[in-house]
Tab-separated table of C-alpha atoms and ligand atoms in Angstrom:
chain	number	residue	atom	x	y	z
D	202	UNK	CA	20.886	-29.111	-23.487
D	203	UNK	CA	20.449	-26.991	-20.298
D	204	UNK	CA	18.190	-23.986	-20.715
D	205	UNK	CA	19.077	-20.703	-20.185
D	206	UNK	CA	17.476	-17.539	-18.574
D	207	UNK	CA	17.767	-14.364	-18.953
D	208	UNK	CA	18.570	-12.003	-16.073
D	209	UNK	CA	18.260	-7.946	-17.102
D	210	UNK	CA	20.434	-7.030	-13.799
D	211	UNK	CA	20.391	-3.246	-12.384
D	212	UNK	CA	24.254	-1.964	-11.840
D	213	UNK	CA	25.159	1.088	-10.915
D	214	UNK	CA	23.816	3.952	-8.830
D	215	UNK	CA	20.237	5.619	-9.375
D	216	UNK	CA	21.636	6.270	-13.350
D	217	UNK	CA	22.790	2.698	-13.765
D	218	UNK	CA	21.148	0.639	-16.772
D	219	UNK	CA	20.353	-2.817	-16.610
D	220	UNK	CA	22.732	-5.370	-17.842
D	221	UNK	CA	22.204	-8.782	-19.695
D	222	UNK	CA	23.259	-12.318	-18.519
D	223	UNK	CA	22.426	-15.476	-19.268
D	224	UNK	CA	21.993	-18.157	-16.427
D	225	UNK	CA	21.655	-21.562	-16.659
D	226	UNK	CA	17.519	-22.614	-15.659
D	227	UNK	CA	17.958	-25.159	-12.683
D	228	UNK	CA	14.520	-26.753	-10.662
D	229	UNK	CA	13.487	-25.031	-8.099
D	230	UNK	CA	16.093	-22.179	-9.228
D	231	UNK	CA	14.916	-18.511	-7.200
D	232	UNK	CA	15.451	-15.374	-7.944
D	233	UNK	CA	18.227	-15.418	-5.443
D	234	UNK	CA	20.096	-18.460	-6.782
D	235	UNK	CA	20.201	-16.146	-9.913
D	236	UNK	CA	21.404	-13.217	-8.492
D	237	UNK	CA	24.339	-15.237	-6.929
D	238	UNK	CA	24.976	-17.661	-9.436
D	239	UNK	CA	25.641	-14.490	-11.785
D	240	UNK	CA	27.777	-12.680	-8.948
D	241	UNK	CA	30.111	-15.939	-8.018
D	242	UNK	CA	30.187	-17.121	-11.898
D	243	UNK	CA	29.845	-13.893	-14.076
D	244	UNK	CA	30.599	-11.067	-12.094
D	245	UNK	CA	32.318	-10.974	-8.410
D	246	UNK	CA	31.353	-7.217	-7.973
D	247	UNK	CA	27.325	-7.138	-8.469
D	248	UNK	CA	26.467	-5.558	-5.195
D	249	UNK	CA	22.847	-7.204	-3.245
D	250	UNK	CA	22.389	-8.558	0.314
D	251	UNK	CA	20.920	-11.293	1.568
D	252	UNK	CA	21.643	-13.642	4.846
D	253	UNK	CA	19.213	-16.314	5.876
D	254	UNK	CA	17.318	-17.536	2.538
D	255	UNK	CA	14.568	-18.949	4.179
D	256	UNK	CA	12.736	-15.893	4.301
D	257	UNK	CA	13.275	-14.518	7.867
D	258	UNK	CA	15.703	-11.927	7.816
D	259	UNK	CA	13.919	-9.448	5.511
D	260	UNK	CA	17.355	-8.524	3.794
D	261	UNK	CA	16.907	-9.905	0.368
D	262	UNK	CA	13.888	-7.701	-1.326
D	263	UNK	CA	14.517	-6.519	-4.848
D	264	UNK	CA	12.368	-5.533	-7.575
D	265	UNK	CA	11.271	-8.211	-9.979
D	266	UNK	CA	9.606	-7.650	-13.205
D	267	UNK	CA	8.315	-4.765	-11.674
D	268	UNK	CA	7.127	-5.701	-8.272
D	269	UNK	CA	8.837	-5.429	-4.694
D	270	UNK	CA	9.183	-9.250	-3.062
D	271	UNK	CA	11.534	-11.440	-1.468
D	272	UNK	CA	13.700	-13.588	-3.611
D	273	UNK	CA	15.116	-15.986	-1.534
D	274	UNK	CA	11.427	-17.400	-1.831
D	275	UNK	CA	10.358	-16.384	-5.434
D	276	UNK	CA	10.418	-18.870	-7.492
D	277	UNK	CA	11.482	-18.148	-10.682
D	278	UNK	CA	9.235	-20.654	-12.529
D	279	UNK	CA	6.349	-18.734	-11.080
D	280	UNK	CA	7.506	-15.078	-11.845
D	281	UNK	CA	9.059	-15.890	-14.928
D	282	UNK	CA	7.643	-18.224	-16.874
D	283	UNK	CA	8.903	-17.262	-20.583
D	284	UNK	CA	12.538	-17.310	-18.838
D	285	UNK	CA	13.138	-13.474	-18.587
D	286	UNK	CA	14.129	-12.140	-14.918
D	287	UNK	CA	13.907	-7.875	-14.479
D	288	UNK	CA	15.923	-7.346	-11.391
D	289	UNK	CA	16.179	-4.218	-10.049
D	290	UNK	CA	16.577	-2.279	-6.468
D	291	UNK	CA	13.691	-1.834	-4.263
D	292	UNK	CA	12.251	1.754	-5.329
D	293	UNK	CA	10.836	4.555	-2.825
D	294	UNK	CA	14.798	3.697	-1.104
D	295	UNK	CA	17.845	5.427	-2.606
D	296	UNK	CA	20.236	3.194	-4.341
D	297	UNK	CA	23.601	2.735	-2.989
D	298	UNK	CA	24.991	0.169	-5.870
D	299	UNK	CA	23.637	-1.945	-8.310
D	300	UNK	CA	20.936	-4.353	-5.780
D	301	UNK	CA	21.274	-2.881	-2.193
D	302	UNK	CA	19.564	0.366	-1.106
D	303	UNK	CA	19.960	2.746	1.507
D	304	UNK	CA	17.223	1.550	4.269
D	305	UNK	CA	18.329	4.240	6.873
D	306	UNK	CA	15.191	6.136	6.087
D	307	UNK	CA	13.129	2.704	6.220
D	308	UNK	CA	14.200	2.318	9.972
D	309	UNK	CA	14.356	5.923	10.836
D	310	UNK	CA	10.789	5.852	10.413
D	311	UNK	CA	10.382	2.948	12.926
D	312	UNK	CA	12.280	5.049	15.765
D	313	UNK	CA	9.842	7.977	14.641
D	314	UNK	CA	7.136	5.876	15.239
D	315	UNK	CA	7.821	4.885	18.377
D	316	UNK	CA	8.832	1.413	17.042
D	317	UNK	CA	10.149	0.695	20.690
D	318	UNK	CA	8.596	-0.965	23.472
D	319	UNK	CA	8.665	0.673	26.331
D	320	UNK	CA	7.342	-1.370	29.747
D	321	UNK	CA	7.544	-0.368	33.385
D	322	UNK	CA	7.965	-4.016	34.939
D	323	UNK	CA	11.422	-5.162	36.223
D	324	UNK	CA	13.004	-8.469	35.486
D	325	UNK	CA	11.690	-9.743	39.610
D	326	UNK	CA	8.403	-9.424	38.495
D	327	UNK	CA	6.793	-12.266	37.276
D	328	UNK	CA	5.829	-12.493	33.663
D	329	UNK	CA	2.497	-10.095	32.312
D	330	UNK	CA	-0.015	-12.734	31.686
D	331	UNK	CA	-1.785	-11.631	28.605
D	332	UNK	CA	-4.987	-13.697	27.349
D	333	UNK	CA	-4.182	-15.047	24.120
D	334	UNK	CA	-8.396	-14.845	22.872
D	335	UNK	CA	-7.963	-11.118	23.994
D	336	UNK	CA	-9.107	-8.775	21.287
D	337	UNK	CA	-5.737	-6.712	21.670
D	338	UNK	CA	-3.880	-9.845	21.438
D	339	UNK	CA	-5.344	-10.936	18.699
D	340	UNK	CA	-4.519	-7.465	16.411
D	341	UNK	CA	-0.919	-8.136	18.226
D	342	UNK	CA	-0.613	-11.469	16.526
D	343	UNK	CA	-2.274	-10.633	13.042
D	344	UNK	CA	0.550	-7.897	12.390
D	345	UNK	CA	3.410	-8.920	14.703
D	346	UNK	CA	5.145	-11.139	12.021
D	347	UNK	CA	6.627	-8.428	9.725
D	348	UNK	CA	10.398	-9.389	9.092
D	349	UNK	CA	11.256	-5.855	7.965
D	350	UNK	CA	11.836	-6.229	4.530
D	351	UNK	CA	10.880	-3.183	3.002
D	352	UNK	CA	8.847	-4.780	0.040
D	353	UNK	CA	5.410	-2.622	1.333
D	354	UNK	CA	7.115	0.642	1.650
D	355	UNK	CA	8.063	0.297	-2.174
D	356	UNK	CA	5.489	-0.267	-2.927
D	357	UNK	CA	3.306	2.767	-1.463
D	358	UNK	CA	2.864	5.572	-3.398
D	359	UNK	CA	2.365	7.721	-0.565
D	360	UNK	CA	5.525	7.182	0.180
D	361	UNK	CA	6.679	8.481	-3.059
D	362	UNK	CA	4.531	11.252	-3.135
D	363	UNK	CA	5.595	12.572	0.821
D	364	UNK	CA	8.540	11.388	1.453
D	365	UNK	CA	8.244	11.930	5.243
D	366	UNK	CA	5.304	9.602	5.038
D	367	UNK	CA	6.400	7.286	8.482
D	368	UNK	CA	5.197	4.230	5.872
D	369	UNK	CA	3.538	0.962	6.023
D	370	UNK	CA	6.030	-1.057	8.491
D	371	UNK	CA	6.599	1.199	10.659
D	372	UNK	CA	2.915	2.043	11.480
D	373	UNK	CA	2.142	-1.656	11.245
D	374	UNK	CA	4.554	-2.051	14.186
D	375	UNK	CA	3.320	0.764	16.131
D	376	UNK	CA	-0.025	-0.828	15.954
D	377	UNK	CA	1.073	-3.648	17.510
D	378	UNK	CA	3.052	-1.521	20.517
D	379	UNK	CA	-0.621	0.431	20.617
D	380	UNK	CA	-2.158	-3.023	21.402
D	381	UNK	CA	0.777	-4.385	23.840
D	382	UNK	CA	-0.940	-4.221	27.247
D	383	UNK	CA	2.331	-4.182	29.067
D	384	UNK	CA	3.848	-0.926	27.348
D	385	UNK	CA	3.149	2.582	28.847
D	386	UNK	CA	4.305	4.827	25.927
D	387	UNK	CA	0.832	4.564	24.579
D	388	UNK	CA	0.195	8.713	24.118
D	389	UNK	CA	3.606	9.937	23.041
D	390	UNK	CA	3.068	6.573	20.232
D	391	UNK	CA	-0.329	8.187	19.293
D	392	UNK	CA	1.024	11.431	18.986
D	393	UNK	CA	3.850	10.637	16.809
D	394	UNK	CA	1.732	8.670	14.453
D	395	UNK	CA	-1.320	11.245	14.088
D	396	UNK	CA	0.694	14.159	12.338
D	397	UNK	CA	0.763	14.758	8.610
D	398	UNK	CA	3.319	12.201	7.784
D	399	UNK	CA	1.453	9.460	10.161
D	400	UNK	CA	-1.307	7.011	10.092
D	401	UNK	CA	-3.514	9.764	8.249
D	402	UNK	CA	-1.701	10.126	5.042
D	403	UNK	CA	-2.846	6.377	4.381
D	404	UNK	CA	-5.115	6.419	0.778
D	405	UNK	CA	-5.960	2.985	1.358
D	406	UNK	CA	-4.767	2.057	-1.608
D	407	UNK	CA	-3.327	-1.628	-0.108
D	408	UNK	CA	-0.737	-2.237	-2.094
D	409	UNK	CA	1.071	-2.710	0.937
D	410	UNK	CA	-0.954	-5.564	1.907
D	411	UNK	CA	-1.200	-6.949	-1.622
D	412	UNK	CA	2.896	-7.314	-1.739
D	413	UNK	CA	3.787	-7.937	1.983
D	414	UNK	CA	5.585	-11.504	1.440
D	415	UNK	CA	4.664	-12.280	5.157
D	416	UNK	CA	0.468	-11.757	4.016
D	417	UNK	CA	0.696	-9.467	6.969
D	418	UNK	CA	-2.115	-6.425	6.365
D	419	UNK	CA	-0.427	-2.553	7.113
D	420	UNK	CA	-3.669	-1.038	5.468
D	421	UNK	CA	-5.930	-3.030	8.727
D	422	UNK	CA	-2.757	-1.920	10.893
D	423	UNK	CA	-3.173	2.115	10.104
D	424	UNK	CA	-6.964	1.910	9.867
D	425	UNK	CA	-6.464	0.359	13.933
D	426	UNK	CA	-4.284	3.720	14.232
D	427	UNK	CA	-6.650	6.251	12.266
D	428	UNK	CA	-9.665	4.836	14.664
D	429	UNK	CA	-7.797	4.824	17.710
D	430	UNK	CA	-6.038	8.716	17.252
D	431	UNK	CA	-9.516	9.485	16.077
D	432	UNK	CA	-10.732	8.581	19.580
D	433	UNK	CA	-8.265	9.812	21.252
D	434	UNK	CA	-8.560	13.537	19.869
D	435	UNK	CA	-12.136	13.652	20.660
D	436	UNK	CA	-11.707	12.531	24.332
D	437	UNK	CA	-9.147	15.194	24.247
D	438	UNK	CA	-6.553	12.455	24.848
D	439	UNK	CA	-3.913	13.073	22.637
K	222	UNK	CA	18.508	12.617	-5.817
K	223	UNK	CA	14.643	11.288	-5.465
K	224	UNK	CA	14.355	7.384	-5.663
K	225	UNK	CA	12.501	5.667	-8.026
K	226	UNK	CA	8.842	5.580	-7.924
K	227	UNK	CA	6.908	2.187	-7.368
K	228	UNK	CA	6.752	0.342	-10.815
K	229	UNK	CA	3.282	0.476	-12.446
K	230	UNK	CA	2.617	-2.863	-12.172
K	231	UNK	CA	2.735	-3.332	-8.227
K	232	UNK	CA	-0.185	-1.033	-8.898
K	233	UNK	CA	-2.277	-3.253	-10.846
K	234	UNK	CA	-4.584	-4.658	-8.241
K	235	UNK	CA	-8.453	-4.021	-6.681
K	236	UNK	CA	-7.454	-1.964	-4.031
K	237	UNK	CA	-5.129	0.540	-6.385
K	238	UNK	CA	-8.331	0.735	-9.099
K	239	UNK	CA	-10.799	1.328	-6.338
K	240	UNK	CA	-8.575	4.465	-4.815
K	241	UNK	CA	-8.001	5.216	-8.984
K	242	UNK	CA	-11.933	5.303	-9.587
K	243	UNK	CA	-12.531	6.900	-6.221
K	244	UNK	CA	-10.310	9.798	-6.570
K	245	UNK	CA	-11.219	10.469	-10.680
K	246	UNK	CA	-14.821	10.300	-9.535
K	247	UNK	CA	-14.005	13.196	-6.291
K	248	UNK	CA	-12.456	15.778	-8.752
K	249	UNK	CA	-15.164	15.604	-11.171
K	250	UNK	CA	-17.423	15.884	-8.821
K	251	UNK	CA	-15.929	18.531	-6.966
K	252	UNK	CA	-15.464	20.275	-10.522
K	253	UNK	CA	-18.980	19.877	-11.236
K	254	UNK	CA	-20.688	21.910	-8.116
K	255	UNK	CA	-20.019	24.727	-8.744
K	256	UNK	CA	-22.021	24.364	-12.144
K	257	UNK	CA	-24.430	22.895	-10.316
K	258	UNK	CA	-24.927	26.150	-8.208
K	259	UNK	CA	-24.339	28.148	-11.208
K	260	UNK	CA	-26.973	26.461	-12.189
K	261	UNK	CA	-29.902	26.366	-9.723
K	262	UNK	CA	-28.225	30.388	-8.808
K	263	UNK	CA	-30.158	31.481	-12.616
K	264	UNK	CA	-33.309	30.793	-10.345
K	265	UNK	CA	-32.479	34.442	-8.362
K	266	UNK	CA	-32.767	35.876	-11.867
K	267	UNK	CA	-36.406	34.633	-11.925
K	268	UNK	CA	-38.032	31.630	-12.932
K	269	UNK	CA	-37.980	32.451	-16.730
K	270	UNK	CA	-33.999	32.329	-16.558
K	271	UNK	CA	-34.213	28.680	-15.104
K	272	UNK	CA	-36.594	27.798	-17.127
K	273	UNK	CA	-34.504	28.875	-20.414
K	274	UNK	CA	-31.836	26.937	-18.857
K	275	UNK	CA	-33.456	24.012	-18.192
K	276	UNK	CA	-34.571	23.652	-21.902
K	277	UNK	CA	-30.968	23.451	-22.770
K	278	UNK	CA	-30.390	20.596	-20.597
K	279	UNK	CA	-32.914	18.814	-22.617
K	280	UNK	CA	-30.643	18.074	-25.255
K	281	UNK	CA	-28.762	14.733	-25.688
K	282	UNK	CA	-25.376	15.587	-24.708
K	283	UNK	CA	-26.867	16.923	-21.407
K	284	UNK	CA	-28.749	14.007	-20.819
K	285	UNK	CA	-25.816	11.925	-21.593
K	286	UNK	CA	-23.207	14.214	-18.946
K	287	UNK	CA	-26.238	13.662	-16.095
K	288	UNK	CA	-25.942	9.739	-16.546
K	289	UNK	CA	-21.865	10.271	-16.154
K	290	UNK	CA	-23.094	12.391	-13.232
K	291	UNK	CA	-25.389	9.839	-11.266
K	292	UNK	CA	-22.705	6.770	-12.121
K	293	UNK	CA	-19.921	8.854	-11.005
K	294	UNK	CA	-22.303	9.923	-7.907
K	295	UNK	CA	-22.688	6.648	-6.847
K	296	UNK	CA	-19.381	5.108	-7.497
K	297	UNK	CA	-18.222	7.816	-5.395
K	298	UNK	CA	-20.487	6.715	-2.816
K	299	UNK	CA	-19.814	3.514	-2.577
K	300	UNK	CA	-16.385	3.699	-2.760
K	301	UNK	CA	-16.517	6.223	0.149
K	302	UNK	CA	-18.461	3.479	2.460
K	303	UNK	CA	-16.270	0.907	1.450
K	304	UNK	CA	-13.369	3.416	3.321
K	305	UNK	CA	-15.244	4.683	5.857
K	306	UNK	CA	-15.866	0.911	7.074
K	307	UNK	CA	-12.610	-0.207	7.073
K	308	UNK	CA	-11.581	2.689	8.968
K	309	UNK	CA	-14.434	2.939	11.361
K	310	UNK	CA	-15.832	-0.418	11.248
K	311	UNK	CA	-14.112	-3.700	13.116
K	312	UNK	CA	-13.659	-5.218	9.893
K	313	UNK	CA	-9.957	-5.966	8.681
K	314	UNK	CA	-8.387	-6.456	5.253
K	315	UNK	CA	-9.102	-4.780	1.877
K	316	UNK	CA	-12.386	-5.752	1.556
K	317	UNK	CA	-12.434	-6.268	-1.722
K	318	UNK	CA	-16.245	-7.911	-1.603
K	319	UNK	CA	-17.236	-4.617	-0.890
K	320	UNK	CA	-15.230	-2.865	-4.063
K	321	UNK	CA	-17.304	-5.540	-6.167
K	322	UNK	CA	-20.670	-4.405	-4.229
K	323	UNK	CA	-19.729	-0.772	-5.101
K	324	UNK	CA	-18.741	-1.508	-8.952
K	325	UNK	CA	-21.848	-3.622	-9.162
K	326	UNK	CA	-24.242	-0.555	-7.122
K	327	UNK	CA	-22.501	2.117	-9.709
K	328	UNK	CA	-23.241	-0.332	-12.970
K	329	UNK	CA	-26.996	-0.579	-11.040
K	330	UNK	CA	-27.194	3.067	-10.837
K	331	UNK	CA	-26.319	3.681	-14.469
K	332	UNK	CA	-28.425	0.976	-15.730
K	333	UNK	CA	-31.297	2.403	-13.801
K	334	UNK	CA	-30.933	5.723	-14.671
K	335	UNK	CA	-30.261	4.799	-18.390
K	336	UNK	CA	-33.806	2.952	-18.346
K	337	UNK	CA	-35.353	5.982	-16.864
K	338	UNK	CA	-33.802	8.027	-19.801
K	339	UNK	CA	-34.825	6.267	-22.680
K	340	UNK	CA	-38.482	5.653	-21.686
F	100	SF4	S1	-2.565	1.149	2.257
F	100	SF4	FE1	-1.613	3.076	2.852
F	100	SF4	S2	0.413	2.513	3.581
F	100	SF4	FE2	-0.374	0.778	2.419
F	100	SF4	S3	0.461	1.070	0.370
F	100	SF4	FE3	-1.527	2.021	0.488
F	100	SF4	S4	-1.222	4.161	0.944
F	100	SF4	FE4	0.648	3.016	1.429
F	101	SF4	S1	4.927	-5.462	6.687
F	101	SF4	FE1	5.395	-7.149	5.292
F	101	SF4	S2	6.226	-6.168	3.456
F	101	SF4	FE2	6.311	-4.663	5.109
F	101	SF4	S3	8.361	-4.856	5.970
F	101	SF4	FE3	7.008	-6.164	7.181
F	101	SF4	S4	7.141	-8.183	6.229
F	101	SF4	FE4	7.984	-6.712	4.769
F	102	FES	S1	17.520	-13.799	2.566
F	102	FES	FE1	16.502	-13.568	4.502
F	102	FES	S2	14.475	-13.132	3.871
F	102	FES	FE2	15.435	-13.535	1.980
């Protein structure tokens, strides 16, 4: 006989309740394959997203059993091993139905961060030749990876507690525009992550870097940014 | 409406206790100073007034608050080094060797100061 698991499934809005299926256990099942087996067998109008399933398009974050991460690569065998599945929305992000949230704020936060390179070379210019042992390029590459998925921002409480905090993503990727040699936008970046709701808010608490599926490290990213606005106030530079 | 806050258990990790521990240990502190210059302030009322005071502080309870005092003291420290390097320092990560080296200098601390009590 096939085993069964089962899946407590948000629906709703922000005042849903969770709802009970049961879903037959498969090898190598994730928490994905659940989510869709119970949408195309159970119930056509559960509401998630997802796109690539090979973890690179950042769409598919949910909570399970209580923790933010990407279920197109959670296994269910290794977040569920007495066969009972919590899925819920990401939190910190208002819920628009049942699995999917509203990530305008999420990405809002990048453009306030000046999430946007900004270079002065044309295209008849030959390529920037950056050394890849450089110190600069080597913060670039530790935190350049992030796939946007929303699983550190909630899981800050910071971001709870202010919700203007800019967030863990989008100050990890203005870190790495800070340590772009090519980009010229370096002040007006500095200034818009040393306010209140910027790099400074940060408690250190790393939970950030404890869920980020991508083992990418926001908490190193915003210390980078507290040292470096730090620096740049006292040489009057900001 | 507000969204949900993170679930407690993507809290449950080194990193969350040490800001926990580190936070707990600032308010109490911060909530002890001014009985601490309350304190040492009886000394403008002449020695005999700190004196008096003093002998209360000899009792049990007292000595038991002052050992909360000097663990709390130097979780507090160590806590705040443990920040203050990975925000100053060129080290990267959570450093969670160094939230071991600050449980184990706090548990030192109390230990120490518990030895010095009882002899
Ligand atoms: S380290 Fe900072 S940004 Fe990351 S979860 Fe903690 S408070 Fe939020
Ligand atoms: S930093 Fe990590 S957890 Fe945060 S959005 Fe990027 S990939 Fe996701
Ligand atoms: S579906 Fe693309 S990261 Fe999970």
């Amino acid at each position: 006989m096939q085993s069964l698991l089962t899946a407590r499934i948000w629906r709703g809005g922000s005042d849903g309740a969770f709802v009970t299926y049961e879903v037959p256990r498969q090898d190598s099942q994730t928490v994905l394959d659940v989510v869709t087996w119970v949408q195309r067998a159970l119930d056509p109008t559960l509401a998630y997203r997802y796109a690539c399933r090979v973890g690179m398009c950042g769409s598919c974050a949910m909570t399970v059993n209580g923790r933010a991460r990407w279920t197109c690569r959670t296994h269910v065998e290794r977040v569920a091993p007495h066969g009972i599945l919590d899925i819920a929305p990401l939190a910190n992000l208002p819920v628009i139905k049942d699995l999917t949230t509203d990530m305008a704020d999420f990405f809002d936060k990048w453009t306030k961060a000046e999430g946007r390179f900004q270079g002065a070379a044309t295209r008849r210019q030959d390529f920037a030749r950056v050394a890849p042992d450089s110190r600069q390029r080597r913060a670039v590459d530790a935190a350049i990876e992030c796939i946007g998925c929303g699983v550190c921002y909630a899981s800050c409480d910071v971001v709870n507690w202010r919700p203007d905090f800019l967030g863990p993503a989008a100050l990890n990727r203005a870190w790495t525009l800070v340590n772009d040699v090519r980009d010229i936008a370096l002040r007006q970046r500095l200034r818009a992550v040393a306010g209140d709701a910027g790099c400074h808010s940060c408690h250190t608490q790393g939970s950030c870097t404890e869920r980020c599926p991508k083992n990418l490290a926001p908490t190193s990213a915003i210390a980078g940014l507290k040292r470096v606005t730090a620096q740049a106030a006292m040489r009057r530079k900001l | 409406m507000k969204p949900p806050s993170p679930p407690w258990r993507s809290r449950n990790h080194p990193a969350y206790w040490a800001f926990v521990v580190h936070r707990l240990s600032g308010i109490a502190l911060a909530l002890f100073l001014p009985v601490h210059f309350w304190a040492l302030g009886k000394a403008l009322a002449g020695a005999g007034a700190l004196q008096a005071f003093l002998t209360v502080t000899e009792a049990p309870l007292f000595r038991f608050g002052e050992w909360g005092l000097v663990v709390l003291l130097a979780a507090h420290l160590g806590g705040g080094l443990r920040l203050l390097l990975i925000e100053f320092g060129p080290w990267s990560g959570l450093r969670k060797d160094w939230i071991a080296i600050a449980a184990a200098g706090a548990v030192a601390a109390g230990l120490a100061f518990a030895l010095a009590l009882v002899r």
